[in-house]
Tab-separated table of C-alpha atoms and ligand atoms in Angstrom:
chain	number	residue	atom	x	y	z
B	1	MET	CA	85.113	115.946	115.278
B	2	THR	CA	85.189	113.431	117.742
B	3	GLY	CA	84.424	109.395	117.051
B	4	GLY	CA	80.749	109.325	117.307
B	5	SER	CA	79.659	111.191	114.932
B	6	PRO	CA	82.523	110.809	112.443
B	7	GLY	CA	81.838	111.900	108.600
B	8	SER	CA	77.899	112.429	108.825
B	9	ALA	CA	77.649	115.043	107.354
B	10	HIS	CA	79.298	113.813	103.983
B	11	GLY	CA	77.063	112.122	102.017
B	12	SER	CA	78.666	109.405	99.433
B	13	ASN	CA	81.887	111.397	98.907
B	14	SER	CA	82.515	109.943	102.876
B	15	THR	CA	84.830	107.684	103.544
B	16	ALA	CA	83.569	104.520	105.171
B	17	GLY	CA	82.306	105.579	107.695
B	18	SER	CA	83.049	104.990	112.217
B	19	THR	CA	83.534	100.701	112.322
B	20	GLY	CA	84.531	97.863	111.730
B	21	THR	CA	85.616	95.529	113.898
B	22	THR	CA	87.591	94.769	116.110
B	23	GLY	CA	90.587	92.062	116.019
B	24	SER	CA	91.067	91.441	119.047
B	25	THR	CA	87.571	90.923	120.770
B	26	GLY	CA	87.642	88.319	117.980
B	27	SER	CA	83.977	90.144	117.611
B	28	THR	CA	81.726	90.992	113.628
B	29	ARG	CA	80.060	93.534	116.748
B	30	SER	CA	81.436	97.209	114.608
B	31	THR	CA	83.136	98.854	116.827
B	32	GLY	CA	84.126	102.834	116.975
B	33	ASP	CA	87.790	104.783	116.057
B	34	SER	CA	87.961	104.061	119.563
B	35	THR	CA	87.902	100.927	120.664
B	36	ARG	CA	89.256	100.305	117.758
B	37	SER	CA	92.335	101.797	118.865
B	38	VAL	CA	92.592	100.483	121.763
B	39	HIS	CA	92.183	97.240	120.686
B	40	ALA	CA	93.681	96.824	117.093
B	41	GLY	CA	96.465	93.788	117.045
B	42	ARG	CA	96.658	92.739	119.637
B	43	PRO	CA	95.725	88.642	120.485
B	44	PRO	CA	93.502	87.180	121.913
B	45	ALA	CA	93.437	87.771	125.714
B	46	THR	CA	95.715	85.073	126.979
B	47	ALA	CA	95.724	83.711	130.128
B	48	TYR	CA	99.305	84.890	131.926
B	49	GLU	CA	100.292	87.072	129.087
B	50	PRO	CA	99.990	90.574	128.571
B	51	SER	CA	98.199	92.309	126.274
B	52	LEU	CA	100.661	93.105	124.124
B	53	PRO	CA	103.463	90.580	124.158
B	54	GLY	CA	106.878	93.161	124.984
B	55	PRO	CA	108.897	94.187	121.099
B	56	VAL	CA	111.338	90.779	119.959
B	57	PHE	CA	114.633	90.581	119.625
B	58	VAL	CA	115.648	89.459	116.689
B	59	SER	CA	118.114	88.944	114.449
B	60	HIS	CA	118.069	85.333	113.283
B	61	TYR	CA	114.826	82.643	114.225
B	62	HIS	CA	116.272	79.248	114.757
B	63	LEU	CA	115.481	77.484	111.740
B	64	PRO	CA	115.912	74.111	111.836
B	65	GLY	CA	115.718	71.056	108.296
B	66	GLU	CA	113.817	73.368	105.390
B	67	ALA	CA	113.802	77.235	105.862
B	68	THR	CA	110.360	77.817	105.349
B	69	GLY	CA	108.649	80.179	107.177
B	70	PRO	CA	106.799	82.107	109.232
B	71	TYR	CA	109.789	83.558	111.036
B	72	THR	CA	113.218	83.293	109.675
B	73	TYR	CA	114.914	85.838	108.995
B	74	GLY	CA	115.597	89.705	111.238
B	75	ARG	CA	114.763	91.717	107.451
B	76	ASP	CA	111.882	89.314	106.339
B	77	GLU	CA	109.767	89.069	109.813
B	78	ASN	CA	108.835	90.066	113.136
B	79	PRO	CA	106.019	88.935	115.621
B	80	THR	CA	106.879	92.873	116.828
B	81	TRP	CA	105.770	94.642	112.875
B	82	HIS	CA	103.234	92.199	112.704
B	83	ARG	CA	100.983	93.562	115.899
B	84	LEU	CA	101.293	96.225	114.365
B	85	GLU	CA	101.165	96.276	110.904
B	86	GLU	CA	97.754	94.640	111.305
B	87	ALA	CA	96.642	97.505	113.883
B	88	ILE	CA	97.584	99.874	111.817
B	89	SER	CA	95.701	98.199	109.015
B	90	GLU	CA	92.530	97.524	111.295
B	91	LEU	CA	92.291	102.231	111.529
B	92	GLU	CA	92.994	101.928	107.714
B	93	CYS	CA	90.395	100.054	106.130
B	94	PRO	CA	88.758	98.352	108.797
B	95	GLY	CA	87.215	95.237	108.804
B	96	ASP	CA	88.871	94.643	105.408
B	97	PRO	CA	90.641	91.174	105.543
B	98	ALA	CA	92.351	92.020	101.715
B	99	ALA	CA	94.266	95.408	103.789
B	100	THR	CA	98.234	94.756	103.889
B	101	THR	CA	100.489	97.057	106.405
B	102	LEU	CA	104.171	97.320	106.101
B	103	ALA	CA	105.689	98.695	108.847
B	104	PHE	CA	108.706	101.150	107.738
B	105	ALA	CA	112.368	102.108	109.406
B	106	SER	CA	111.076	105.882	108.178
B	107	GLY	CA	108.198	108.033	106.829
B	108	MET	CA	111.437	108.385	104.415
B	109	ALA	CA	111.294	104.804	104.117
B	110	ALA	CA	107.631	104.340	103.413
B	111	VAL	CA	107.356	107.068	100.487
B	112	SER	CA	110.911	105.660	99.107
B	113	ALA	CA	109.173	102.310	99.556
B	114	VAL	CA	106.790	102.399	97.300
B	115	LEU	CA	107.400	105.372	94.507
B	116	LEU	CA	110.907	103.265	94.430
B	117	SER	CA	109.079	99.694	94.405
B	118	GLN	CA	106.219	101.333	91.845
B	119	VAL	CA	108.611	103.099	88.522
B	120	ARG	CA	110.732	102.289	85.721
B	121	ALA	CA	112.756	103.504	83.598
B	122	GLY	CA	110.488	105.665	80.745
B	123	ASP	CA	107.526	105.987	83.160
B	124	THR	CA	106.073	109.550	84.561
B	125	VAL	CA	104.728	110.429	88.212
B	126	LEU	CA	102.973	113.195	89.505
B	127	LEU	CA	104.128	114.547	92.557
B	128	PRO	CA	102.815	117.303	94.466
B	129	SER	CA	104.542	120.769	94.046
B	130	ASP	CA	103.921	121.160	97.289
B	131	SER	CA	104.619	118.612	99.783
B	132	TYR	CA	106.687	118.497	101.942
B	133	GLN	CA	110.545	118.957	100.932
B	134	ALA	CA	111.863	115.441	101.384
B	135	THR	CA	109.397	113.769	98.962
B	136	ARG	CA	110.408	116.336	96.089
B	137	SER	CA	113.978	115.773	96.765
B	138	LEU	CA	113.638	111.862	95.819
B	139	GLN	CA	112.593	113.525	91.869
B	140	GLU	CA	116.317	114.206	90.775
B	141	ARG	CA	117.315	110.580	92.275
B	142	LEU	CA	113.579	109.578	89.469
B	143	GLU	CA	114.890	111.415	86.904
B	144	SER	CA	118.877	109.919	87.092
B	145	TYR	CA	117.088	106.580	86.690
B	146	GLY	CA	115.082	107.603	83.907
B	147	VAL	CA	111.722	108.665	85.024
B	148	THR	CA	110.624	111.815	84.244
B	149	VAL	CA	108.478	113.472	87.415
B	150	ARG	CA	105.917	115.944	86.963
B	151	LEU	CA	104.847	118.882	89.706
B	152	ALA	CA	101.433	120.361	89.797
B	153	PRO	CA	99.532	122.126	92.745
B	154	THR	CA	97.412	120.267	96.113
B	155	ALA	CA	94.710	122.406	95.561
B	156	GLY	CA	92.630	122.998	93.670
B	157	ASP	CA	92.727	119.432	91.768
B	158	ALA	CA	95.389	120.800	89.776
B	159	GLN	CA	96.901	117.392	89.239
B	160	LEU	CA	94.088	116.316	87.512
B	161	ALA	CA	94.659	118.045	84.293
B	162	ALA	CA	98.910	116.279	84.179
B	163	LEU	CA	97.880	113.176	84.803
B	164	GLU	CA	98.453	111.974	80.960
B	165	GLY	CA	100.868	109.004	80.113
B	166	VAL	CA	101.716	109.185	84.523
B	167	ARG	CA	102.007	105.277	86.325
B	168	LEU	CA	102.494	106.964	89.294
B	169	LEU	CA	100.212	109.808	91.271
B	170	TRP	CA	101.273	110.574	94.702
B	171	LEU	CA	98.990	113.027	96.639
B	172	GLU	CA	99.388	114.465	99.968
B	173	THR	CA	96.173	116.041	101.712
B	174	PRO	CA	96.543	118.256	103.199
B	175	SER	CA	100.020	118.763	102.236
B	176	ASN	CA	102.170	119.847	104.453
B	177	PRO	CA	103.201	122.634	105.704
B	178	GLY	CA	100.695	124.579	103.459
B	179	LEU	CA	98.053	122.532	104.459
B	180	ASP	CA	96.446	122.682	101.169
B	181	VAL	CA	93.988	119.575	100.298
B	182	CYS	CA	92.909	117.633	96.961
B	183	ASP	CA	89.299	115.300	96.263
B	184	ILE	CA	91.088	111.842	96.628
B	185	ARG	CA	88.032	110.075	94.997
B	186	ARG	CA	88.414	112.808	92.689
B	187	LEU	CA	91.747	111.774	91.490
B	188	ALA	CA	92.181	108.687	91.725
B	189	ASP	CA	89.262	107.709	89.210
B	190	ALA	CA	90.608	110.390	87.055
B	191	ALA	CA	93.775	108.546	87.976
B	192	HIS	CA	92.679	105.415	87.904
B	193	ALA	CA	91.050	105.756	83.951
B	194	ALA	CA	94.177	107.198	82.872
B	195	GLY	CA	95.910	103.954	84.033
B	196	ALA	CA	98.100	105.332	86.852
B	197	LEU	CA	97.974	103.662	90.589
B	198	VAL	CA	97.607	106.425	93.075
B	199	ALA	CA	100.175	106.500	96.065
B	200	VAL	CA	97.696	109.280	99.202
B	201	ASP	CA	100.437	110.276	102.187
B	202	ASN	CA	98.392	110.768	105.432
B	203	THR	CA	101.088	111.791	107.555
B	204	LEU	CA	98.880	114.929	108.510
B	205	ALA	CA	95.466	113.282	108.986
B	206	THR	CA	96.317	110.130	110.761
B	207	PRO	CA	94.045	107.092	109.208
B	208	LEU	CA	91.864	108.826	112.358
B	209	GLY	CA	90.744	111.707	109.640
B	210	GLN	CA	91.225	109.817	106.310
B	211	ARG	CA	90.955	106.726	105.470
B	212	PRO	CA	92.222	107.081	101.445
B	213	LEU	CA	91.573	103.648	100.604
B	214	ALA	CA	88.380	103.984	101.094
B	215	LEU	CA	88.070	106.921	98.653
B	216	GLY	CA	89.804	104.819	96.164
B	217	ALA	CA	93.245	104.860	96.780
B	218	ASP	CA	96.147	102.497	96.025
B	219	PHE	CA	98.576	103.422	99.108
B	220	SER	CA	98.286	104.665	101.544
B	221	LEU	CA	101.431	105.347	103.973
B	222	ALA	CA	102.552	107.710	106.243
B	223	SER	CA	104.973	109.013	108.595
B	224	GLY	CA	104.300	106.524	112.158
B	225	THR	CA	106.853	109.327	113.551
B	226	LYS	CA	104.106	111.888	113.947
B	227	ALA	CA	100.447	111.850	114.610
B	228	LEU	CA	100.105	108.132	114.353
B	229	SER	CA	102.747	107.458	117.398
B	230	GLY	CA	102.159	111.615	118.794
B	231	HIS	CA	105.489	111.639	121.482
B	232	GLY	CA	108.055	112.216	119.264
B	233	ASP	CA	110.068	109.868	120.913
B	234	LEU	CA	110.508	107.262	117.231
B	235	LEU	CA	110.824	107.363	113.769
B	236	LEU	CA	108.295	104.822	111.638
B	237	GLY	CA	106.184	105.023	108.832
B	238	TYR	CA	103.656	102.482	106.600
B	239	VAL	CA	102.565	101.780	103.565
B	240	THR	CA	98.915	99.694	103.233
B	241	THR	CA	97.293	98.865	100.049
B	242	ARG	CA	94.402	95.910	99.169
B	243	ASP	CA	95.644	95.152	96.777
B	244	ALA	CA	97.914	91.941	97.692
B	245	ALA	CA	101.076	91.993	93.932
B	246	LEU	CA	101.335	95.886	95.009
B	247	ALA	CA	102.165	94.463	99.030
B	248	ALA	CA	104.530	92.139	97.812
B	249	GLY	CA	106.834	94.792	95.397
B	250	VAL	CA	106.661	97.199	98.936
B	251	LYS	CA	107.668	94.087	100.849
B	252	GLN	CA	110.213	92.451	98.581
B	253	TRP	CA	111.841	95.807	98.699
B	254	ARG	CA	111.905	96.226	102.320
B	255	LYS	CA	113.380	93.784	102.698
B	256	THR	CA	116.303	94.096	99.695
B	257	VAL	CA	116.827	97.742	100.863
B	258	GLY	CA	116.310	97.249	104.835
B	259	ALA	CA	114.423	99.703	105.349
B	260	ILE	CA	112.766	98.347	108.175
B	261	PRO	CA	111.904	99.055	111.971
B	262	GLY	CA	113.237	98.631	115.667
B	263	PRO	CA	111.450	95.726	117.511
B	264	MET	CA	111.640	99.096	119.990
B	265	GLU	CA	109.914	101.445	117.845
B	266	ALA	CA	107.530	99.626	116.409
B	267	TRP	CA	105.874	98.603	119.738
B	268	LEU	CA	106.267	101.859	120.617
B	269	ALA	CA	104.351	103.505	118.342
B	270	HIS	CA	101.412	99.837	118.470
B	271	ARG	CA	102.043	100.925	122.698
B	272	SER	CA	100.885	104.884	121.833
B	273	LEU	CA	97.494	103.385	119.496
B	274	ALA	CA	95.872	102.985	122.557
B	275	THR	CA	94.961	106.221	122.860
B	276	LEU	CA	95.415	107.630	118.961
B	277	SER	CA	91.679	108.903	119.357
B	278	LEU	CA	92.133	111.017	122.061
B	279	ARG	CA	94.513	112.453	120.722
B	280	VAL	CA	93.731	113.608	117.856
B	281	ASP	CA	90.816	114.240	118.533
B	282	ARG	CA	92.102	117.056	122.201
B	283	GLN	CA	94.538	118.273	118.500
B	284	ALA	CA	91.893	118.237	116.376
B	285	ALA	CA	90.469	120.386	118.739
B	286	ASN	CA	92.830	122.576	120.111
B	287	ALA	CA	94.211	124.087	116.780
B	288	LEU	CA	90.615	124.721	115.252
B	289	ALA	CA	90.970	126.848	119.251
B	290	LEU	CA	93.808	127.982	118.583
B	291	ALA	CA	92.866	128.992	114.616
B	292	GLY	CA	89.883	130.824	115.253
B	293	GLU	CA	92.073	132.954	117.665
B	294	LEU	CA	94.638	133.352	115.002
B	295	LEU	CA	91.817	134.731	112.496
B	296	LYS	CA	91.262	138.034	115.046
B	297	ARG	CA	95.224	139.268	115.583
B	298	PRO	CA	95.504	141.706	112.853
B	299	GLU	CA	99.143	141.138	112.485
B	300	VAL	CA	98.310	137.432	112.032
B	301	THR	CA	97.120	136.937	107.685
B	302	ASP	CA	96.737	133.155	106.205
B	303	VAL	CA	95.402	131.405	109.194
B	304	ARG	CA	94.571	127.795	107.720
B	305	HIS	CA	93.048	124.130	109.045
B	306	PRO	CA	91.029	122.664	106.956
B	307	GLY	CA	88.378	123.141	110.323
B	308	LEU	CA	88.082	126.353	109.319
B	309	PRO	CA	84.984	127.263	108.105
B	310	GLY	CA	86.018	129.669	105.886
B	311	ASP	CA	89.177	127.801	105.036
B	312	PRO	CA	89.975	127.301	101.483
B	313	ALA	CA	90.252	123.665	102.020
B	314	HIS	CA	87.168	123.242	104.317
B	315	GLU	CA	85.334	122.289	101.493
B	316	VAL	CA	86.136	119.505	100.289
B	317	ALA	CA	87.877	118.437	103.892
B	318	SER	CA	84.982	118.387	105.059
B	319	ALA	CA	83.608	115.743	101.821
B	320	GLN	CA	86.734	112.840	103.638
B	321	MET	CA	88.093	114.284	106.660
B	322	ARG	CA	87.097	113.350	109.882
B	323	ARG	CA	89.391	114.686	111.581
B	324	PHE	CA	91.405	118.535	110.647
B	325	GLY	CA	94.815	117.368	111.628
B	326	SER	CA	96.510	118.954	114.413
B	327	VAL	CA	98.890	121.502	112.130
B	328	VAL	CA	97.820	124.715	112.100
B	329	SER	CA	99.584	127.295	109.795
B	330	PHE	CA	99.790	131.402	109.806
B	331	THR	CA	101.606	133.989	108.527
B	332	LEU	CA	103.296	136.744	110.465
B	333	PRO	CA	104.810	139.773	109.060
B	334	GLY	CA	108.068	139.193	108.289
B	335	LYS	CA	110.864	137.055	109.741
B	336	ALA	CA	112.298	139.369	113.031
B	337	HIS	CA	109.149	139.667	114.138
B	338	ALA	CA	108.262	135.509	113.237
B	339	GLU	CA	111.943	134.522	115.414
B	340	ARG	CA	111.017	136.909	118.028
B	341	PHE	CA	107.210	135.266	118.076
B	342	LEU	CA	108.736	131.515	118.298
B	343	ALA	CA	111.607	133.034	121.269
B	344	ALA	CA	108.502	134.569	123.233
B	345	LEU	CA	107.177	130.874	123.700
B	346	ARG	CA	106.897	129.309	126.785
B	347	LEU	CA	104.680	126.443	126.744
B	348	THR	CA	105.372	125.761	122.591
B	349	SER	CA	108.742	124.399	122.026
B	350	GLU	CA	110.095	125.344	118.479
B	351	ALA	CA	110.399	122.009	116.813
B	352	THR	CA	110.609	120.917	113.266
B	353	SER	CA	108.211	117.819	113.234
B	354	PHE	CA	103.972	117.654	114.301
B	355	GLY	CA	101.277	115.633	115.358
B	356	SER	CA	102.997	115.428	119.196
B	357	VAL	CA	101.104	115.676	122.141
B	358	GLN	CA	103.287	119.139	123.158
B	359	CYS	CA	102.473	121.909	120.985
B	360	THR	CA	105.757	122.543	118.484
B	361	ALA	CA	106.301	125.046	115.858
B	362	GLU	CA	108.739	126.381	113.591
B	363	ARG	CA	109.716	129.179	111.121
B	364	ARG	CA	109.639	126.517	108.413
B	365	ALA	CA	111.384	129.344	105.736
B	366	ARG	CA	114.804	128.473	107.846
B	367	TRP	CA	114.834	125.470	105.602
B	368	GLY	CA	114.224	126.812	102.755
B	369	GLY	CA	112.670	124.458	99.759
B	370	ASP	CA	109.039	125.648	100.377
B	371	ALA	CA	107.353	128.303	98.761
B	372	VAL	CA	106.227	130.412	102.163
B	373	PRO	CA	107.018	133.512	103.059
B	374	ASP	CA	109.663	134.060	105.876
B	375	GLY	CA	107.372	134.355	108.619
B	376	PHE	CA	105.605	131.801	107.827
B	377	ILE	CA	104.406	129.263	110.841
B	378	ARG	CA	103.834	125.887	110.838
B	379	PHE	CA	102.137	124.973	114.251
B	380	SER	CA	101.222	122.542	115.082
B	381	VAL	CA	99.133	122.366	118.005
B	382	GLY	CA	99.589	119.166	120.967
B	383	ILE	CA	96.591	118.155	124.200
B	384	GLU	CA	97.608	120.225	126.721
B	385	ASP	CA	94.922	121.952	127.451
B	386	ALA	CA	93.026	124.637	125.470
B	387	GLU	CA	92.873	127.843	126.890
B	388	ASP	CA	96.759	127.220	128.321
B	389	ILE	CA	97.530	127.110	124.420
B	390	VAL	CA	96.108	130.417	124.004
B	391	ALA	CA	97.303	132.681	126.101
B	392	ASP	CA	100.611	131.177	125.994
B	393	VAL	CA	100.543	132.093	121.408
B	394	LEU	CA	98.923	135.688	122.624
B	395	SER	CA	101.185	136.581	125.140
B	396	ALA	CA	103.911	135.235	122.766
B	397	LEU	CA	102.406	137.999	119.811
B	398	ASP	CA	101.954	140.415	122.298
B	399	GLU	CA	105.153	140.639	122.892
B	400	ALA	CA	106.885	140.564	119.704
B	401	ALA	CA	104.697	142.879	118.184
B	402	GLU	CA	105.372	144.748	121.235
B	403	ALA	CA	109.471	145.286	120.067
B	404	VAL	CA	108.219	146.075	116.833
P	1	LIG	N1	105.309	112.166	105.347
P	1	LIG	C1	104.631	113.428	105.331
P	1	LIG	C2	103.543	114.521	105.071
P	1	LIG	C3	105.498	114.863	106.215
P	1	LIG	O1	105.690	115.692	106.869
P	1	LIG	C4	106.656	114.080	106.812
P	1	LIG	C5	108.267	113.873	108.104
P	1	LIG	O2	107.642	115.409	108.694
P	1	LIG	C6	107.011	112.394	105.545
P	1	LIG	C7	106.690	111.976	105.817
P	1	LIG	C8	108.694	111.846	106.559
P	1	LIG	O3	108.917	111.199	107.395
P	1	LIG	P1	109.474	110.324	108.241
P	1	LIG	O4	110.073	112.221	108.854
P	1	LIG	O5	109.168	110.329	109.686
P	1	LIG	O6	110.872	110.202	107.823
């Protein structure tokens, strides 16, 4: 999918379309994803000033007299975060002045901020049983605080059946690493009817792939470490909401816990947003090309990518996603076969992340904690040439098979 025709065929369940207004141009004319990615959060052009002012390194601001804002102390506010936060709001919620984003030190800082600021002893949280494993690892901490944690799978909107009495419904779609997808609108409507708040982990899709708030979620949050920043050189997280009271609670949490991003990381992430649209388009196209080739290999099973027409998640994904992400998962006949495959890759390095400009892959079961077979590979497709990626993978598959 390209930025030119997002969501076009998807009817009423689609996100809010490709357009929004570009803050830094001051224009109310609608803009496309690439334009918005380039300009988001940048100040209006000012003579002799850079288009993106450099990172502000500061712990305390000069603060004479009455202690009023906007800048008081470095754990509360930073102009470099503010510009990045405005940019992410423009991507998550184009043209919506109510959207507020808060940047965090990492994706897990953002995940914890929402979970731990919103629930109290006696509340029930419903997590996906197949979410990113560090999110599920918060179960023990939550339970020790008197919160009940329920788990249900992402696929088939199975969380619907477990909503009774829930205070916070957590969705992760597509899920990491299984790439299952749930219907955000359907689950959000049911959760709201049951009196629950809804948070969506938007890491895999990015705001250009999916707009959870337009689909009814109360929070969209993500690891900016992945495709959002996309260069494998920083950790970052963010939370976006349209609700001022919810934003205030999350901000207060960030301030008290101190889970703040470094100014350098925030600036680098903002600089990287300019190419977000190019990167996610290319990654999604490359991922689809690779997935198509993998389907032809007899030793490869369970090829998953939401953009594949035959994928179990494709129908729901097509209705709510505008780009399908960089990750392809598949299974090789066992641990040894998978390890031979990974060792034989030349272009692709073995690493435990995704969304970067370069291809990375890992045997996910090496960590434990995910319900995946020993030969399960999570492959993150970069922006290299599709032919080179496919050639690398096919030759590594040949090498891994020959050694049997
Ligand atoms: N959410 C998802 C879906 C992830 O995959 C990850 C990391 O892999 C995180 C959150 C946490 O992000 P970070 O590593 O930036 O803390």
